[in-house]
Coordinates of C-alpha atoms in Angstrom, one line a residue:
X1 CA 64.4 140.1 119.7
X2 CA 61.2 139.2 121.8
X3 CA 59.0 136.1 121.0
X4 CA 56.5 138.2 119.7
X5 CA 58.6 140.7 117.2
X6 CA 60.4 137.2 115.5
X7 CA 57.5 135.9 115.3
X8 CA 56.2 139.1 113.5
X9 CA 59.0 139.6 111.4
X10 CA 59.1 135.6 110.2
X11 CA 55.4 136.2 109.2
X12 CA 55.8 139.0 106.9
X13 CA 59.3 137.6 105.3
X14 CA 57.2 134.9 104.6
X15 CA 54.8 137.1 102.7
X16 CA 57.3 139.1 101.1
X17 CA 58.9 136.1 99.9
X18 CA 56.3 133.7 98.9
X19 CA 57.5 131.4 101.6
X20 CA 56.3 128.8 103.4
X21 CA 57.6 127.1 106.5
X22 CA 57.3 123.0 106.7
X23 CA 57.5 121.5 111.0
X24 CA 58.6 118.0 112.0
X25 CA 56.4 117.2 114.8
X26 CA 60.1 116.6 117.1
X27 CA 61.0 120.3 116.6
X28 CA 60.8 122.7 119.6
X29 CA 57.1 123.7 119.8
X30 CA 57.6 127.5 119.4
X31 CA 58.5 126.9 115.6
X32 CA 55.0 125.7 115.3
X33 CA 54.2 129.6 115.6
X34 CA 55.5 130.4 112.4
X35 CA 54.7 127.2 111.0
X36 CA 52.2 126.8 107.5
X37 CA 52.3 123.1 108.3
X38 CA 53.5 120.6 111.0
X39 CA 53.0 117.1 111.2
X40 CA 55.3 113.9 110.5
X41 CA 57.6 112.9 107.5
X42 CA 54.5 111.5 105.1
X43 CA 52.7 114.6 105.6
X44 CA 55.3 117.3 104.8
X45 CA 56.5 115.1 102.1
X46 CA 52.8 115.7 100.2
X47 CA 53.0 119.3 101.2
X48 CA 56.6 119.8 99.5
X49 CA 55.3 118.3 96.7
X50 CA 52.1 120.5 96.1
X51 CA 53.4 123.7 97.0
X52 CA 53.1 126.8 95.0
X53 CA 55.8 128.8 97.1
X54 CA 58.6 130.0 96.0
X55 CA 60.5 129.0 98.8
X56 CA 60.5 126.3 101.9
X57 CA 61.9 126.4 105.0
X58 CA 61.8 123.2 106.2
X59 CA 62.4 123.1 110.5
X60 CA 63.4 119.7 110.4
X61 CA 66.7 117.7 109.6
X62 CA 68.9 117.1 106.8
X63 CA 67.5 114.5 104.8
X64 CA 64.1 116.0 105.4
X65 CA 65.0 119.1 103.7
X66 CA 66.7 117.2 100.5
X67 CA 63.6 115.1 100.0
X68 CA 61.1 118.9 99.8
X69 CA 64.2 119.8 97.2
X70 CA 63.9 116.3 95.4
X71 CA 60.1 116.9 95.3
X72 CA 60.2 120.8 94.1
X73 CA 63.6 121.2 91.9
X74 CA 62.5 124.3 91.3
X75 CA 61.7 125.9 94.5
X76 CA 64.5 127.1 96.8
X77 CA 64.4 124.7 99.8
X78 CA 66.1 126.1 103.0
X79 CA 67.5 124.3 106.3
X80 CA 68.1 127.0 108.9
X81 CA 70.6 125.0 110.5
X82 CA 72.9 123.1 108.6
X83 CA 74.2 120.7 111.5
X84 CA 70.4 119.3 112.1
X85 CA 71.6 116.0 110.3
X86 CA 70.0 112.5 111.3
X87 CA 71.4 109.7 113.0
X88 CA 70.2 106.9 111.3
X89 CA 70.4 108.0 108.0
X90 CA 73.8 108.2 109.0
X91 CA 74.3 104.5 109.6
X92 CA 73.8 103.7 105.6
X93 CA 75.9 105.4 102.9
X94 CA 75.8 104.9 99.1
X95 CA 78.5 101.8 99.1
X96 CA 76.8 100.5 102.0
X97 CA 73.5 100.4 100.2
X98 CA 74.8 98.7 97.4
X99 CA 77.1 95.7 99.2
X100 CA 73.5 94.7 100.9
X101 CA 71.5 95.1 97.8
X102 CA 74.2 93.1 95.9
X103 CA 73.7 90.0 98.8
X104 CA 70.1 89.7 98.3
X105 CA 69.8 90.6 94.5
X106 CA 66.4 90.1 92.8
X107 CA 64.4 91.7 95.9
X108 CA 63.0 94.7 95.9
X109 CA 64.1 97.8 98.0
X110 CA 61.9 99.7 100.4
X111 CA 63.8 102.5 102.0
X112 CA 62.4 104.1 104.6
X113 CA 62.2 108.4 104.2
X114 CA 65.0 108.7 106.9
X115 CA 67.8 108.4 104.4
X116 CA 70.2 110.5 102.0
X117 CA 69.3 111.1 98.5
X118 CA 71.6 108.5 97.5
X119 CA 70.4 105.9 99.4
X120 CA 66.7 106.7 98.2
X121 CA 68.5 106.9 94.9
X122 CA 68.9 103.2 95.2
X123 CA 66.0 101.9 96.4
X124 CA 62.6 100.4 94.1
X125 CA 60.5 102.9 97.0
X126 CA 60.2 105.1 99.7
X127 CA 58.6 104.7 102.7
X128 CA 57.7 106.6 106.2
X129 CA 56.4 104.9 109.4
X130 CA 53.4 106.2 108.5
X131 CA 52.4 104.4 105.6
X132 CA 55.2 102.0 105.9
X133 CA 53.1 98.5 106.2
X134 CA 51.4 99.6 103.1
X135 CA 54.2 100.7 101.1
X136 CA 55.6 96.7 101.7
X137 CA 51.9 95.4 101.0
X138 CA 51.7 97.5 97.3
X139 CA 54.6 95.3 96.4
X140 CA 52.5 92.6 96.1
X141 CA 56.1 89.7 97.1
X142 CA 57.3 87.6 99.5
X143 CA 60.5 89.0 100.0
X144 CA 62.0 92.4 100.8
X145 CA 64.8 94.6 101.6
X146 CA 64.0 97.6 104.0
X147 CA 67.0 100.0 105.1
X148 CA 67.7 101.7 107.2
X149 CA 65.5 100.7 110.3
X150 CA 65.8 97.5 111.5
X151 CA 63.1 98.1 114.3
X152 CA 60.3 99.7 111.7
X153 CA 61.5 96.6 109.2
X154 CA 60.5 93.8 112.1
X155 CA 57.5 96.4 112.6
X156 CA 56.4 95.6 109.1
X157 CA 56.7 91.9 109.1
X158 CA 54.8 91.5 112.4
X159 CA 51.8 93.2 110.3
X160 CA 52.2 91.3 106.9
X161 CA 51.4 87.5 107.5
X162 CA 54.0 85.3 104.4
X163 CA 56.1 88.2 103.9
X164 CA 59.7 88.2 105.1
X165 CA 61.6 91.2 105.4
X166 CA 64.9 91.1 105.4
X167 CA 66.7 94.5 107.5
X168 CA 69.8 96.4 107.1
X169 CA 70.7 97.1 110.7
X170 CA 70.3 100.6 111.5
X171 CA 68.3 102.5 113.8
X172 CA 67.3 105.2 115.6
X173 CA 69.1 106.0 119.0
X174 CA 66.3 107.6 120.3
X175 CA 63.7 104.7 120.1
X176 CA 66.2 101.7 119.9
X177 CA 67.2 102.4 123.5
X178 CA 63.7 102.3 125.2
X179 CA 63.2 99.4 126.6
X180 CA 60.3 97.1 128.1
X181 CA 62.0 98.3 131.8
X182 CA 61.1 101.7 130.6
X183 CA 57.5 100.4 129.6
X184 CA 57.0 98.6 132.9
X185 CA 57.8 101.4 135.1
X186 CA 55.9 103.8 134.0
X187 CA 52.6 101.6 133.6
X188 CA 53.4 100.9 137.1
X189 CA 53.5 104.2 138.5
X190 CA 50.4 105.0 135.9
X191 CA 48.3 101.5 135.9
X192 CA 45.0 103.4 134.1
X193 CA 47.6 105.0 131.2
X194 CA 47.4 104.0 127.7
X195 CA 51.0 103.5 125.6
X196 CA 51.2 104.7 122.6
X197 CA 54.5 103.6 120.7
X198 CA 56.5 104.8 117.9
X199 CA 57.5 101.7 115.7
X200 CA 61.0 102.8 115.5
X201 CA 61.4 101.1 118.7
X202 CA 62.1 97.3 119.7
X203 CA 59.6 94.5 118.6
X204 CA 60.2 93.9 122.8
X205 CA 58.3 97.0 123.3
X206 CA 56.0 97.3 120.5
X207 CA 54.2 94.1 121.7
X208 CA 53.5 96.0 124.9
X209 CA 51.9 98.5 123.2
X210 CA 48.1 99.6 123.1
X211 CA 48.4 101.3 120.2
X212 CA 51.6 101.8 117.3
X213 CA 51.6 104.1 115.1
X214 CA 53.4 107.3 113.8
X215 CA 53.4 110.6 115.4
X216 CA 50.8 111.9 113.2
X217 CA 48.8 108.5 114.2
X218 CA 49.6 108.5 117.6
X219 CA 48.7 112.2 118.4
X220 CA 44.7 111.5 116.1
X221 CA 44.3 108.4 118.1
X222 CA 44.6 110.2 121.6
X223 CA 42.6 113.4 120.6
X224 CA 40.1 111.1 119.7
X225 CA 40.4 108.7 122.8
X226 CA 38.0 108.9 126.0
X227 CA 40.9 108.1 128.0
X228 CA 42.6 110.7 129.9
X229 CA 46.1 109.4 130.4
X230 CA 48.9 108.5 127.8
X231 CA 52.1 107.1 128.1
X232 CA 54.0 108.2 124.9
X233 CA 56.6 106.3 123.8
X234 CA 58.5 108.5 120.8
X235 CA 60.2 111.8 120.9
X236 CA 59.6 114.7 123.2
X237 CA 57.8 116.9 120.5
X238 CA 54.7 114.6 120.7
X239 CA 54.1 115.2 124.1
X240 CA 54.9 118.9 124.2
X241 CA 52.1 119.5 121.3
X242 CA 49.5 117.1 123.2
X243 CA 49.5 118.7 126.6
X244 CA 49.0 122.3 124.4
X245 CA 46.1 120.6 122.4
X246 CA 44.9 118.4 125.0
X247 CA 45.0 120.2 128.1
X248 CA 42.3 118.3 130.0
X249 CA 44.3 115.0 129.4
X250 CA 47.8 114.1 131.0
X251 CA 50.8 112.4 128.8
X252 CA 53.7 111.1 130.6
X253 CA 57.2 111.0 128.4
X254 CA 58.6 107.5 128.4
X255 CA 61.7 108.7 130.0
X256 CA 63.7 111.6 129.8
X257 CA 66.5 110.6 127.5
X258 CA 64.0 110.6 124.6
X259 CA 64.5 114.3 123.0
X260 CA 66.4 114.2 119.8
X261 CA 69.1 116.9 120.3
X262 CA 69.5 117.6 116.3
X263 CA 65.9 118.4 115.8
X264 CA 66.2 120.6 118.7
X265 CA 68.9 122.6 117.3
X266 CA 66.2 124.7 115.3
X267 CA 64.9 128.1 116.9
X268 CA 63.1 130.7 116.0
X269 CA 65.7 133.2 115.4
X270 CA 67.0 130.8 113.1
X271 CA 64.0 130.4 111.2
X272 CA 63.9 134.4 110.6
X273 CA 67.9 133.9 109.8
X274 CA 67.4 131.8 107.1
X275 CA 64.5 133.7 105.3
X276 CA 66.1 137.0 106.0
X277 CA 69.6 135.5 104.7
X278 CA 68.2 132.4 102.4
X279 CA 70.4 130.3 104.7
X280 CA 71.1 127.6 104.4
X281 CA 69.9 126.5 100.8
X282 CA 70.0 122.9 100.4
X283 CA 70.9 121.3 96.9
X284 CA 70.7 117.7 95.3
X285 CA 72.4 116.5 92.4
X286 CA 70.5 116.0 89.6
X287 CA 71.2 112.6 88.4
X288 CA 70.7 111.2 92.1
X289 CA 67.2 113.8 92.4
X290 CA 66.0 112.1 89.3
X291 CA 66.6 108.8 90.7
X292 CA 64.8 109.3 94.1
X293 CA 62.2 110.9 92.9
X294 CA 60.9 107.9 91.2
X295 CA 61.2 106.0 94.9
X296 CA 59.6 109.0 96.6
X297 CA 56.8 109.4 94.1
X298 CA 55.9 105.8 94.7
X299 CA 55.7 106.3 97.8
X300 CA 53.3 109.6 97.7
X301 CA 50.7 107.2 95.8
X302 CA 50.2 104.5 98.6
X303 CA 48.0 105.3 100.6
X304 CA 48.7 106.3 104.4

């Protein structure tokens, strides 16, 4: 089918179904066609949880999807591809989670979003890089336990002065492997650009940042910058949506190795597969729901 008769189609399932379709800011830009809201994991979360469809698609990966289920047990939660899974929630399973919480017993457990149900299960509260340095400041301690991100975790503790936060040491592949080189050759070949840096990455390349901040965060600070040129350091998605909202600046893509191939996997054929087909419904079990809820719910009342 052409762009135009998916797109047509997708909108009227949609209808017919009482559906709405939920956008990680990383996914390929035509899904933000179709799209009832797009933005990062903090702001779909809240959107999951006050929805009065009967069903979500969520165009994003696996652990995004379980969290709009954890959030609306009620409400048939789809992933159109079943394979967009995550690679740092990867790096921490259940048994994993509990050998490091069983090391440093007594301190409380900030888990950040990008994580299984299970691991969320085990955690005192949830956390995106949005709202992350809050979530850590609401526990009102000296101490903490972050998992999965080691680079958001040193993130945190940069911006809390008296708090140590102790990491489990997972990351992103994406952000982990830009590095100052990458910084310092493109402010070379753009001297007046900006960069704007995802704190997934290094504490080496945050510091050289002019601004750090989510990609909700990072894409309000530029449309509300006078300056015209942006080196953005985070995933491929951010860039594709600023030069279509922001066509009289220019954003340069840290290098070329930063595109996350899982939340590419998502088209818009899938999209209209899934609602046509309620494919692939994704499912959490209740006892582990209940448990992660409590963590996510925390989270939802910090503020951003």
């Amino acid at each position: 089918m052409e762009k135009k008769e998916l797109t047509d189609k997708i909108n009227k399932l949609k209808k017919e179904k009482n559906a709405i379709v939920l956008a990680h800011t990383y996914q390929n830009i035509e899904i933000d066609e179709v799209a009832d809201f797009s933005g990062d994991s903090l702001y779909l979360s809240r959107q999951a949880a006050k929805t009065d469809a009967d069903i979500i698609v969520f165009a994003g990966v696996y652990f995004m999807a379980e969290t709009a289920k954890i959030l609306s047990p009620n409400k048939t939660v789809l992933l159109p591809n079943i394979k967009a899974g995550c690679d740092m929630a990867d790096k921490i399973n259940l048994k994993q989670m509990r050998e490091f919480k069983a090391k440093y017993p007594d301190i409380p457990v900030v888990c950040y979003v990008n994580s299984t149900a299970e691991v969320k299960s085990e955690s005192d509260i949830c956390c995106t890089s949005a709202n992350a340095v809050n979530v850590v400041k609401s526990l009102n301690t000296k101490e903490v336990l972050f998992v999965p991100d080691q680079n958001l975790g040193s993130y945190v503790e940069s911006q809390l002065e008296g708090v140590k936060v102790i990491t489990y040491p997972g990351y992103c592949p994406i952000h982990h492997r830009i590095t100052t080189q990458d910084i310092e050759k493109q402010k070379a070949l753009h001297p007046n650009a900006k960069i704007m840096v995802h704190p997934e990455c290094k504490k080496q390349v945050t510091q050289l940042a002019d601004f750090v901040g989510s990609t909700t965060a990072i894409i309000k600070f530029v449309k509300e910058s006078k300056d015209k040129e942006f080196i953005i350091v985070t995933e491929q998605g951010v860039v594709q949506r600023l030069e279509r909202d922001c066509p009289d600046k220019k954003f340069i893509l840290i290098n070329e190795k930063a595109v996350c191939d899982s939340m590419k996997l998502l088209h818009l054929e899938d999209i209209y597969n899934s609602l046509k087909n309620n494919e692939f419904e994704i499912n959490v079990d209740e006892t582990i729901a209940k448990k992660a809820r409590t963590s996510i719910d925390r989270m939802i009342k910090v503020n951003a």
